[in-house]
Coordinates of C-alpha atoms in Angstrom, one line a residue:
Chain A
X108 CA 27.4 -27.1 -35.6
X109 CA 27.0 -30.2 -33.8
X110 CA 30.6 -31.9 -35.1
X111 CA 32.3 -28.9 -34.0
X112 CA 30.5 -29.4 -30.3
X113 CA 31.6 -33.4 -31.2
X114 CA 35.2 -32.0 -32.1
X115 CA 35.2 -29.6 -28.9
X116 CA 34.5 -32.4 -26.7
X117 CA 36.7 -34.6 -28.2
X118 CA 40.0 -31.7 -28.1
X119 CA 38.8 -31.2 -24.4
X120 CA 38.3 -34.8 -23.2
X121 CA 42.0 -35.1 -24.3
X122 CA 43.7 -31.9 -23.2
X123 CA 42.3 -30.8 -20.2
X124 CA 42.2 -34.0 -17.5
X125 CA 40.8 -31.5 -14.1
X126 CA 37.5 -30.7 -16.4
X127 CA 36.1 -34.4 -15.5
X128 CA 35.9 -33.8 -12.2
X129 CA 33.7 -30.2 -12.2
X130 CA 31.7 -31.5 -15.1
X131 CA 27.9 -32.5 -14.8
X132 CA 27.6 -36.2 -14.5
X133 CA 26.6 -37.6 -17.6
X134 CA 23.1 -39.4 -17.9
X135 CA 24.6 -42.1 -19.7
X136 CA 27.9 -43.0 -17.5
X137 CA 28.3 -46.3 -19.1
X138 CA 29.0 -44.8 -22.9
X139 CA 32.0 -42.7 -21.0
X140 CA 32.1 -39.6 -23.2
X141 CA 31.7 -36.2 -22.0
X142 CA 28.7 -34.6 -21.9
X143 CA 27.4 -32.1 -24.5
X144 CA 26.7 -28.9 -22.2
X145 CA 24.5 -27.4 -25.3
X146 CA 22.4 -30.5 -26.3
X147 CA 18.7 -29.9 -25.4
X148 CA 18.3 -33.0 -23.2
X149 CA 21.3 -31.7 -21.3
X150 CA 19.9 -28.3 -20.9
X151 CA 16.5 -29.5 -20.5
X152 CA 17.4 -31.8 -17.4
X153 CA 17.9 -28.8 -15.3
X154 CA 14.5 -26.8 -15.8
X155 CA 12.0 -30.3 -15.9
X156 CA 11.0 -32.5 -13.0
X157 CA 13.5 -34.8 -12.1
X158 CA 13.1 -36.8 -9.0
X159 CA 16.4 -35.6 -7.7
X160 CA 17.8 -32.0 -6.5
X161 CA 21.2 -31.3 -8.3
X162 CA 23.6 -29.8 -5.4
X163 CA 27.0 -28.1 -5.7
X164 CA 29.8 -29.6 -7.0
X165 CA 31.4 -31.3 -4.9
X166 CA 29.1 -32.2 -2.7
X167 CA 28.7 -36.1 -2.1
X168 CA 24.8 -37.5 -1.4
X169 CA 25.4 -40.7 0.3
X170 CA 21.9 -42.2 -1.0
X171 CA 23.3 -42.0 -4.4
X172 CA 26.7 -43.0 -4.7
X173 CA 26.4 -43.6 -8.0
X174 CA 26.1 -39.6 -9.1
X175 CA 27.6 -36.6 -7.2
X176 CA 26.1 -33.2 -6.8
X177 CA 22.8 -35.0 -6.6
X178 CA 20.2 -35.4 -4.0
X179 CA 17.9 -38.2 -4.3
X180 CA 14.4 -37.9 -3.2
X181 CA 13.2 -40.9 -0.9
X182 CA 10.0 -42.7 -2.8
X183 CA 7.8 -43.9 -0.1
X184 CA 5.1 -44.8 -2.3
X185 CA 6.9 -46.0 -5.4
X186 CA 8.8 -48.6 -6.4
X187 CA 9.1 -47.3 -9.9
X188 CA 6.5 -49.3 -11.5
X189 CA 4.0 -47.9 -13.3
X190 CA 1.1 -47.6 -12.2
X191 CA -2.7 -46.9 -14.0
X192 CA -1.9 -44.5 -16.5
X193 CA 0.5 -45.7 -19.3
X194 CA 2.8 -43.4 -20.5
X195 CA 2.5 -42.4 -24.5
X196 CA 4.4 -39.4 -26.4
X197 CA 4.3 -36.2 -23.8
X198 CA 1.7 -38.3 -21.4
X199 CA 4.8 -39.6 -18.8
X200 CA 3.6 -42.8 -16.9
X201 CA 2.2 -42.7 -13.3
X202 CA 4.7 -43.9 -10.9
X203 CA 3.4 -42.3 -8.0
X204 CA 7.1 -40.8 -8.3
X205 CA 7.5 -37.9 -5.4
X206 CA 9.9 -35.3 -7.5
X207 CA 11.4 -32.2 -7.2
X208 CA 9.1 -30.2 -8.1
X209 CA 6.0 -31.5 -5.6
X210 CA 8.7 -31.1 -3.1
X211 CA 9.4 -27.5 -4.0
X212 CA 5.2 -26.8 -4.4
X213 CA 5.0 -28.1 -0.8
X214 CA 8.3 -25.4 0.2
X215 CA 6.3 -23.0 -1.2
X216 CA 2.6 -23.8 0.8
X217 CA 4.4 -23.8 4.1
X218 CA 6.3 -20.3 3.2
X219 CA 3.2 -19.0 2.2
X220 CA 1.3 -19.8 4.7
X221 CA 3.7 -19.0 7.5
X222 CA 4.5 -15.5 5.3
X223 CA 0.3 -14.6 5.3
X224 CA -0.1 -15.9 8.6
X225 CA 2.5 -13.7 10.0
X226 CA 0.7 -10.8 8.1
X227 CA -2.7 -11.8 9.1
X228 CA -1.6 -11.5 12.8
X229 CA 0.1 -8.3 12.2
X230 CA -2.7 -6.7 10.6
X231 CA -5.5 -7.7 12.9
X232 CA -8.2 -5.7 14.2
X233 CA -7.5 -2.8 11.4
X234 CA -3.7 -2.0 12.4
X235 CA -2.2 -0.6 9.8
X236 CA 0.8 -2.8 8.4
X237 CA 4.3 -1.8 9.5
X238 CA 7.3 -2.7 8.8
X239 CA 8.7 -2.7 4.7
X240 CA 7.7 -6.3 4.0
X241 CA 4.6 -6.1 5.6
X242 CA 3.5 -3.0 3.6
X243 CA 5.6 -5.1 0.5
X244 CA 2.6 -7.6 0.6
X245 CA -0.5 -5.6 1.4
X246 CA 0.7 -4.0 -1.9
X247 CA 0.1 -7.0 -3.6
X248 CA -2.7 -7.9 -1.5
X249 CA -4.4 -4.7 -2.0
X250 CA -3.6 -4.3 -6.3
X251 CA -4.8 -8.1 -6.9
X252 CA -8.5 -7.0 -5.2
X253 CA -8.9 -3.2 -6.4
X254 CA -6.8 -3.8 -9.5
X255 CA -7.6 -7.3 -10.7
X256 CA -10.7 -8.7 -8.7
X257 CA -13.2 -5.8 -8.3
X258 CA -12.7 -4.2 -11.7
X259 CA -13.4 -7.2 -13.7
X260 CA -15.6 -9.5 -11.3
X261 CA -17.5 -6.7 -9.9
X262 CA -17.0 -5.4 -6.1
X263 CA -18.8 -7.9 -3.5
X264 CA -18.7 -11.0 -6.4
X265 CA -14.4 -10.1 -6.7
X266 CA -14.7 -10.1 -3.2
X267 CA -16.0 -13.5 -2.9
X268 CA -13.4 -15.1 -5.4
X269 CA -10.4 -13.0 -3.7
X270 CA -8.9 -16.1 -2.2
X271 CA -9.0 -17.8 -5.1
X272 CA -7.1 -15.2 -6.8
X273 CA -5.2 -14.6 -4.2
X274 CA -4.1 -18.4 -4.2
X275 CA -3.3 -18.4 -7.8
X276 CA -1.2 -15.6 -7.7
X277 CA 0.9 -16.2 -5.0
X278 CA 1.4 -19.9 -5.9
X279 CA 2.6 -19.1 -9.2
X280 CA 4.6 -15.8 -8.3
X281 CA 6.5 -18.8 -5.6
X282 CA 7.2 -21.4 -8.2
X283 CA 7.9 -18.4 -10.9
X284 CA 10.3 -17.1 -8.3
X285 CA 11.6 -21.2 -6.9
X286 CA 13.3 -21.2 -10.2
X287 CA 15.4 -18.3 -9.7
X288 CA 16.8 -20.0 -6.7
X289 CA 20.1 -22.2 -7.5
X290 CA 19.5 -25.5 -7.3
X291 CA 15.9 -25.3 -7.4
X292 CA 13.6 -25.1 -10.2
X293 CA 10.2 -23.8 -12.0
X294 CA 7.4 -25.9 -11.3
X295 CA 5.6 -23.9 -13.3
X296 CA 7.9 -24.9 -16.2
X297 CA 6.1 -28.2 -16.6
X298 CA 2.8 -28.1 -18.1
X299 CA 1.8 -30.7 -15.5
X300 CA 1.3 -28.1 -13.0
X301 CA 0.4 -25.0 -15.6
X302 CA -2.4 -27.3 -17.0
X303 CA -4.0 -28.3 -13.8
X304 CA -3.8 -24.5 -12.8
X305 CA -5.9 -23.8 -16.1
X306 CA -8.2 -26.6 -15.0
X307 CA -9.4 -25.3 -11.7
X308 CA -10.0 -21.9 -13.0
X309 CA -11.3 -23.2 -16.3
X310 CA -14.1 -25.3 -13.6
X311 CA -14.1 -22.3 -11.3
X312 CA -15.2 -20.2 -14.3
X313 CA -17.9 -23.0 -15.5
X314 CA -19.0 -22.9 -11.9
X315 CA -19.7 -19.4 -11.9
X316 CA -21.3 -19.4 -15.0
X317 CA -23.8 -22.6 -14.5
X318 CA -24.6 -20.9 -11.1
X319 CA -25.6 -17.9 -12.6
X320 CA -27.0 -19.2 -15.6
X321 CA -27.8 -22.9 -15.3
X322 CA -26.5 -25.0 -18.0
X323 CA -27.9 -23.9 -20.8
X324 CA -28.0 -20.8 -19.9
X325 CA -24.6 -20.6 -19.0
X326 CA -23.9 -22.1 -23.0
X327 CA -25.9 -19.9 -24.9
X328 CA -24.4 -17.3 -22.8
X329 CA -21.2 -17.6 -25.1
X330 CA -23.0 -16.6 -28.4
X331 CA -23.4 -13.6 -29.0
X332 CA -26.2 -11.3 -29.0
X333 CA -27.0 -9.8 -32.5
X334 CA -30.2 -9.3 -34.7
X335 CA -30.3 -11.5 -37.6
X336 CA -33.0 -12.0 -39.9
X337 CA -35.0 -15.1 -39.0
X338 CA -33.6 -18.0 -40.8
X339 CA -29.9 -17.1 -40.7
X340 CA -30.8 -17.0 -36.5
X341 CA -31.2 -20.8 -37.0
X342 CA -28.0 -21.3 -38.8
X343 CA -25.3 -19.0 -37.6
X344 CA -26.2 -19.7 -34.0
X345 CA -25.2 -23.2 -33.7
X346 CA -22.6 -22.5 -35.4
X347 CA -21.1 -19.6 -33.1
X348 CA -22.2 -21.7 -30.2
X349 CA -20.0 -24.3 -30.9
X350 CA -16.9 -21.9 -31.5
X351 CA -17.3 -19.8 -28.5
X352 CA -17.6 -23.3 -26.4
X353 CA -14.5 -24.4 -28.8
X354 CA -13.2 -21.2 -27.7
X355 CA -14.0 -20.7 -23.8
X356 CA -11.8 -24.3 -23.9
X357 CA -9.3 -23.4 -26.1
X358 CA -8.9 -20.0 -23.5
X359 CA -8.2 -21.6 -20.7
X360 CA -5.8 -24.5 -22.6
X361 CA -3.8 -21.1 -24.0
X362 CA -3.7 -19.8 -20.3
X363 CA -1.7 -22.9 -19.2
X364 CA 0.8 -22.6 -22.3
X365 CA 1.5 -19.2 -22.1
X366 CA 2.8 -19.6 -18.3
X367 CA 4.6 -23.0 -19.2
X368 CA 6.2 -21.3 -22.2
X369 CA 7.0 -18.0 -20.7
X370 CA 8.8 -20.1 -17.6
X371 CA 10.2 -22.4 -20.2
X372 CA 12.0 -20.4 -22.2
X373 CA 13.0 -17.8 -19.9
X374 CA 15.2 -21.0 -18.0
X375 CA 16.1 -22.4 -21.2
X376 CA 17.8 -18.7 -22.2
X377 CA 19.4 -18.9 -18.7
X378 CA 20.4 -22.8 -19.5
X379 CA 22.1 -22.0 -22.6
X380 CA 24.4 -19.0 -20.8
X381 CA 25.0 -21.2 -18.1
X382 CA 26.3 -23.9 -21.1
X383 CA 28.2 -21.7 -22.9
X384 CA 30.5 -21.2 -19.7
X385 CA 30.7 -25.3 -19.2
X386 CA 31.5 -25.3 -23.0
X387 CA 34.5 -23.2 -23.3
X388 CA 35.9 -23.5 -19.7
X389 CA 39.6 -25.1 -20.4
X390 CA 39.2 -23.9 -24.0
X391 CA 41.3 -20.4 -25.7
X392 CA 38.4 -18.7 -26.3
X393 CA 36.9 -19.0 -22.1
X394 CA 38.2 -15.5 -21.3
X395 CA 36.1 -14.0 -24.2
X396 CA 32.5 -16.2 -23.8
X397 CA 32.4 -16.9 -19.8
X398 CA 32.6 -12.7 -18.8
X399 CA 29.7 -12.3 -21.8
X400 CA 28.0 -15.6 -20.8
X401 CA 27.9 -14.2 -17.5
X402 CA 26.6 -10.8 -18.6
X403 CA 24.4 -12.1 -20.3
X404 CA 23.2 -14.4 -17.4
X405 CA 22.3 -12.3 -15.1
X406 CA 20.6 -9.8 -17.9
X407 CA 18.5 -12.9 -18.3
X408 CA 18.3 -13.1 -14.7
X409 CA 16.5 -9.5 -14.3
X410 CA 14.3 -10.4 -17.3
X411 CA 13.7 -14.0 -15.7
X412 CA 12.4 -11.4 -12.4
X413 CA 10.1 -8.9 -13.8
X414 CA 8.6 -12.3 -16.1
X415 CA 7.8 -14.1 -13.1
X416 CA 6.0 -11.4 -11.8
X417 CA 4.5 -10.8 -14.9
X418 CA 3.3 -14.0 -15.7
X419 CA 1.8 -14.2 -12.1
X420 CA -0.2 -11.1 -12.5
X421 CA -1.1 -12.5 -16.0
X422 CA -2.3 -15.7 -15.0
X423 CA -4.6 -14.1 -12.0
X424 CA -6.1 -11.3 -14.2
X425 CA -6.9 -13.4 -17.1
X426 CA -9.0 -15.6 -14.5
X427 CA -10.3 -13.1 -13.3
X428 CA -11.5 -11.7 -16.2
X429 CA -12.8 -15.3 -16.9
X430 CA -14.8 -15.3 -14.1
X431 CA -16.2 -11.7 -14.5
X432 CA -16.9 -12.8 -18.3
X433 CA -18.9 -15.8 -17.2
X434 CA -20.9 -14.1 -14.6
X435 CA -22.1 -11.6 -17.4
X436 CA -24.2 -11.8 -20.7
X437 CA -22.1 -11.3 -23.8
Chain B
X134 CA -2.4 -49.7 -35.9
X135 CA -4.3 -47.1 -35.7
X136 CA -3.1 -43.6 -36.5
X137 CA -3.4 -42.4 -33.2
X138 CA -1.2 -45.5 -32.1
X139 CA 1.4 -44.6 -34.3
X140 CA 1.4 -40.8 -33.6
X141 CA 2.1 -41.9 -30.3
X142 CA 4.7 -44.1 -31.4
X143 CA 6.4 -41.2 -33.2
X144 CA 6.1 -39.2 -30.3
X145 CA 7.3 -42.1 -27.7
X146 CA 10.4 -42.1 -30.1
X147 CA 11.0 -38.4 -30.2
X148 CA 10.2 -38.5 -26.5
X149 CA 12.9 -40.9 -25.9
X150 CA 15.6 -39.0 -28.3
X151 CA 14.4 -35.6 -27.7
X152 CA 13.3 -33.8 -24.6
X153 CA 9.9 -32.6 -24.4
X154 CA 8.8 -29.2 -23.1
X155 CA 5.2 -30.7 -23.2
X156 CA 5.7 -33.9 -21.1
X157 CA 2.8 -34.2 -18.9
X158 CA 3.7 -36.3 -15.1
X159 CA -0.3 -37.4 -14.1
X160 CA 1.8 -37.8 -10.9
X161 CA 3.0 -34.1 -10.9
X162 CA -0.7 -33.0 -11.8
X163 CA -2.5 -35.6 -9.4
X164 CA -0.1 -33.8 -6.7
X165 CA -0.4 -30.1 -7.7
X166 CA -4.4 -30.5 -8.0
X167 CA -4.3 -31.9 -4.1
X168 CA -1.9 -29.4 -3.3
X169 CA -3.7 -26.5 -4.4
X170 CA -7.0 -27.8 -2.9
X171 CA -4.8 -27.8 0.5
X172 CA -3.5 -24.4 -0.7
X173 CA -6.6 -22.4 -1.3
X174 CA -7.9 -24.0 2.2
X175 CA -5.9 -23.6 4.8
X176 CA -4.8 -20.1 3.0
X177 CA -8.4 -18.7 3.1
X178 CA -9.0 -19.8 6.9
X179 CA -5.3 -18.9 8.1
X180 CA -4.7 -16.0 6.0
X181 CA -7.0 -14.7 3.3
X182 CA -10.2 -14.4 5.3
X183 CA -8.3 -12.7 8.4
X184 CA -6.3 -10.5 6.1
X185 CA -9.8 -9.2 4.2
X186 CA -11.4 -8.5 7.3
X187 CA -8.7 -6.6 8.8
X188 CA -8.0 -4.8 6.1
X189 CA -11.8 -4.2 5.6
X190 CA -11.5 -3.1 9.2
X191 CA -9.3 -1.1 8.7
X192 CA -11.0 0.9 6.0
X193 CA -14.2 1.4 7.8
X194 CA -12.3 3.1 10.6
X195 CA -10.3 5.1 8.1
X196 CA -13.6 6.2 6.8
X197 CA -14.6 6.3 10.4
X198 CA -12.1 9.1 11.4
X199 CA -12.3 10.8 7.8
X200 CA -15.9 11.3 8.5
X201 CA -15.8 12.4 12.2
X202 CA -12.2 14.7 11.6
X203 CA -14.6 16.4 8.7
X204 CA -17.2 16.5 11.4
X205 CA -14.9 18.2 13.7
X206 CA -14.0 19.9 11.3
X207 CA -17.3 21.7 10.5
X208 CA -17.7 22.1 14.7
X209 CA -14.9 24.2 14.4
X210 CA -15.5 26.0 11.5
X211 CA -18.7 27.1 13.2
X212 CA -17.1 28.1 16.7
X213 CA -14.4 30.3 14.8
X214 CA -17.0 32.0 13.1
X215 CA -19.3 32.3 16.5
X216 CA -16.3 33.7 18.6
X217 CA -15.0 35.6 16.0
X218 CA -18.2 36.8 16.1
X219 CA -18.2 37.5 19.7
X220 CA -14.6 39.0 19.6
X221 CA -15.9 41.6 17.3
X222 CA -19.1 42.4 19.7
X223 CA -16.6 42.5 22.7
X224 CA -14.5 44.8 20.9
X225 CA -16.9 47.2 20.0
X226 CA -18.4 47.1 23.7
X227 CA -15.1 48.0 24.5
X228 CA -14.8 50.9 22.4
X229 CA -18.4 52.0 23.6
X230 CA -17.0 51.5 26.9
X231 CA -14.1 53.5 26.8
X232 CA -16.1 56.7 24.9
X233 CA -18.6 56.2 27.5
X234 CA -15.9 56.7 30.3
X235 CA -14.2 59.3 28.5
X236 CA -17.5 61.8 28.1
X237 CA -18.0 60.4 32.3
X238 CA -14.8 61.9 32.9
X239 CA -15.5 65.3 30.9
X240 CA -18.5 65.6 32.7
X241 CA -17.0 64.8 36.5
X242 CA -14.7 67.5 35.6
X243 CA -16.6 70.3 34.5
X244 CA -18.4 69.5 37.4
X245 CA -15.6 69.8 39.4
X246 CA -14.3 72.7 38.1
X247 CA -17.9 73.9 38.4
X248 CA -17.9 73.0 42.4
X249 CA -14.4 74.7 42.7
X250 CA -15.2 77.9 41.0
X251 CA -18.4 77.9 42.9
X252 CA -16.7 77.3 46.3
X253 CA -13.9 79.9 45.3
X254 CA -16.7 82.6 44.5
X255 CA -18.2 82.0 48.0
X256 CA -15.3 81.7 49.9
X257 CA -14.1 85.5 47.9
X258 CA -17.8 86.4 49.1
X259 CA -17.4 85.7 52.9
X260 CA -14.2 87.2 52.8
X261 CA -15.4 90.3 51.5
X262 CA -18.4 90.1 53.6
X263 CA -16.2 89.5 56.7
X264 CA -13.9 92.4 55.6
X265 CA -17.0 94.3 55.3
X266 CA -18.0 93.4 58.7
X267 CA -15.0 93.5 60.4
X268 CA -14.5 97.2 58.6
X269 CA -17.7 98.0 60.1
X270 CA -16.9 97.0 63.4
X271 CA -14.0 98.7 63.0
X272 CA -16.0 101.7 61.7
X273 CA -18.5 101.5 64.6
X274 CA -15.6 101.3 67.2
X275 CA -13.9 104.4 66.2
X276 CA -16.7 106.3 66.1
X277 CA -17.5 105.2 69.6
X278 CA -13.6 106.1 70.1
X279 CA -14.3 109.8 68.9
X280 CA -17.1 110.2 70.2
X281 CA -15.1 109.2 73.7
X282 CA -12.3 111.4 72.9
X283 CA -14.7 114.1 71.5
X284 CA -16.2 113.8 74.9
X285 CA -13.2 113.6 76.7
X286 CA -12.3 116.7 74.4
X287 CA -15.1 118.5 75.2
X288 CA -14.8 118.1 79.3
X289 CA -10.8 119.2 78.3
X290 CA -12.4 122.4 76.5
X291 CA -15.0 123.2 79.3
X292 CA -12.3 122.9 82.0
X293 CA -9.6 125.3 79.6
X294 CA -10.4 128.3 78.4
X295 CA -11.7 127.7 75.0
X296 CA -10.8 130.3 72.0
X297 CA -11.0 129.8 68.4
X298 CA -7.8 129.1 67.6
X299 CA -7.6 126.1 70.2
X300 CA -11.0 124.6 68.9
X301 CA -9.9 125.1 65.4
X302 CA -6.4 123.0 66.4
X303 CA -8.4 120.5 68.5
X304 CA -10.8 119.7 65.7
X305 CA -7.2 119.7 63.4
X306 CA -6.1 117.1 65.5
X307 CA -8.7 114.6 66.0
X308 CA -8.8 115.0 62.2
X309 CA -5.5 114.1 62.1
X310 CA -6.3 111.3 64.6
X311 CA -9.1 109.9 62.6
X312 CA -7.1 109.8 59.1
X313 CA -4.4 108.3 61.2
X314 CA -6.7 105.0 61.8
X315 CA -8.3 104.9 58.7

């Protein structure tokens, strides 16, 4: 599989002299070879952080002269060192690097604050919400509190944490949605931002639960009741404490994956269509794969929709279930 | 080396060969934990807190008028039935009304048929009486009339010669004279 990609590249390096100039700029420039439109680190380059917005080709960034079609973020704070944490296996080093996707989170705050602010103003005073959009987000407003919060946190308690799931939702619905845009991306496609997600609710959750418990309480909270005669009591206990605190962790650690590799490999799908067109443009076979690459694209495409909503409703219900869980005895 | 040393080693390799759907930026995570602490701020106090209490509003008025239009409702449940209650009483006074002036009328005209048969039986009585009277006079005058011509007659007969056959023909004809007026 991979010589014939090797072969490919070699028959199209040779025969077709236009395909260097709409190609993707090659990581390495200096080796001088055309890319590889299928290998992972290629197809992974477009849906992880990068501290650099690809643009259409063509276009020319004068801060980078060195790579077209790119737009270089300015680092005001960084000068590429690394700074306290040392980077090992997945752990990247701190740089204080500002990349593409903190730039896109920050897109997202001031649309959705300038969306719900709009709202807020348009629904004050108990108007009823006119307009199609307007009515578009009380649906969501209205389905996250009687759907999600109230059924599983209770009614004046789901109340209380609304704008916390509220928050959640639309943050991840925007960065689900960003990397639908071209030329954007996911943010939610690196576990940076799907762990830290998982973290607050994961403290919200212990939060609730110490409150309501203390400590202790809020521990032996996870084992289960059940009647046991009296010396298996002082066995089995322990031991189901320490799996139910094994598992409240492990819950919240899943909740982060599941997002990361539901964003992940919907963009990877849409990656590999996307290469499949670079692959065989210039080639005999382009007039067969690029009409089904494309097909399949945007099939992908609809998928990638109804998943980011998905995954956004996901996310917010399963914290809210969380929290309702914590404030409860098993 | 320790083995955790040289599983990161292995992974720093396959990091550097391989992409890695796991990498984790503390930079990306340092940023998104600030971000959403800005997020879930200035959301709640621009929008979330203004958007529950409208729409909380907005409930308790919809409530509001569901309670008050049921309300109404019931109001005019009750007035139908009180009108339609009064309808009916107005109708049957009407109807009471109406037999009422009908037997009224019956009454005012027997009456005035009464009157008029009355008033036709005494007007037939003076009549007659006045006939009667007016006959009378009539009666009384030609008597007074014969006995004038009888005496007229009679100073006639002592002046003539008076036989029998004159007096029977003078007594003839004031007969005739007397059934000639009546």
């Amino acid at each position: 599989m991979e010589e014939e990609i090797e072969k490919k590249e070699g028959e199209k390096a040779g025969g077709d002299h236009s395909h260097g100039s709409d190609g993707v700029e090659s990581d390495g420039g200096d080796h001088g070879h055309t890319v590889n439109f299928l290998s992972p680190g290629h197809l992974f380059e477009h849906i992880q952080d990068t501290d650099y917005f690809d643009l259409p080709t063509g276009t020319w960034s004068k801060k980078d002269p060195h790579h077209h079609n790119r737009l270089t973020i300015g680092q005001p704070y960084s000068d590429g060192e690394t700074v306290l944490v040392e980077g090992s296996g997945s752990l990247t080093p701190m740089k204080l690097h500002l990349t593409k996707f903190m730039v896109l989170e920050v897109i997202i705050l001031i649309v959705l604050i300038g969306v719900f602010g709009w709202f807020s103003r348009k629904i004050k005073g108990g108007k009823p919400a006119k307009g199609r959009f307007a009515n578009l987000l009380e649906v969501f407003i209205l389905f996250i509190r009687d759907e999600v919060a109230r059924p599983n946190i209770g009614k004046s308690a789901g109340d209380k944490f609304l704008p916390f799931l509220l928050t959640i939702f639309f943050f991840i619905l925007g960065c689900n949605l960003m990397g639908l845009l071209p030329f954007m991306g996911s943010p939610t496609a690196a576990w940076a931002v799907t762990s830290v997600l998982a973290v607050i609710t994961f403290g919200v959750v212990c939060t609730v639960g110490i409150r309501k418990f203390g400590l202790v309480g809020f521990a032996l909270a996870q084992v289960p009741r059940m009647d046991l005669p009296f010396g298996l009591n002082y066995i089995i206990k322990p031991m189901l404490l320490v799996i139910e605190l094994f598992g409240l962790v492990l819950k919240h650690f899943v909740l982060s994956v599941r997002l990361l590799a539901n964003m992940l490999a919907g963009h990877i799908m849409l990656a590999v269509f996307l290469a499949f067109v670079a692959e065989s443009a210039g080639s005999y076979m382009q007039y067969l794969i690029i009409p089904a690459a494309c097909g399949g694209y945007v099939v992908i495409m609809f998928l990638e929709l109804f998943v980011a909503f998905l995954q956004a409703f996901i996310f917010t219900f399963l914290a809210a279930l969380f929290i309702g869980s914590a404030s409860h005895q098993h | 080396m320790s083995i955790i040393g040289q599983l990161n080693l292995l992974f720093a390799e396959a990091a550097e060969s391989e992409p890695d759907a796991l990498a984790w930026s503390p930079d990306l995570a340092l940023f998104t934990l600030l971000l959403f602490i800005v997020f879930i701020t200035v959301l709640s106090y621009f929008a979330w807190k203004p958007i529950m209490s409208a729409l909380d509003e907005r409930e308790k008025s919809v409530s509001d008028k569901i309670d008050s239009a049921e309300a109404n409702a019931d109001r005019m449940e009750r007035l139908k039935v009180e009108y339609e209650e009064k309808l009916a009483a107005a109708a049957e006074d009407a109807a009471q009304m109406i037999a009422e002036a009908k037997k009224d009328a019956l009454l005012v005209k027997d009456k005035i048929l009464a009157d008029a048969g009355a008033e036709a039986d005494r007007q037939r009585e003076r009549a007659i009486a006045d006939i009667q009277s007016a006959k009378d006079a009539a009666v009384r005058e030609l008597a007074q009339k014969t006995v004038d011509s009888a005496i007229v007659l009679a100073g006639d007969l002592v002046r003539k010669e008076i036989n029998s056959d004159v007096h029977k023909q003078l007594i003839q004809e004031s007969l005739d004279q007397f059934s000639g007026v009546n």
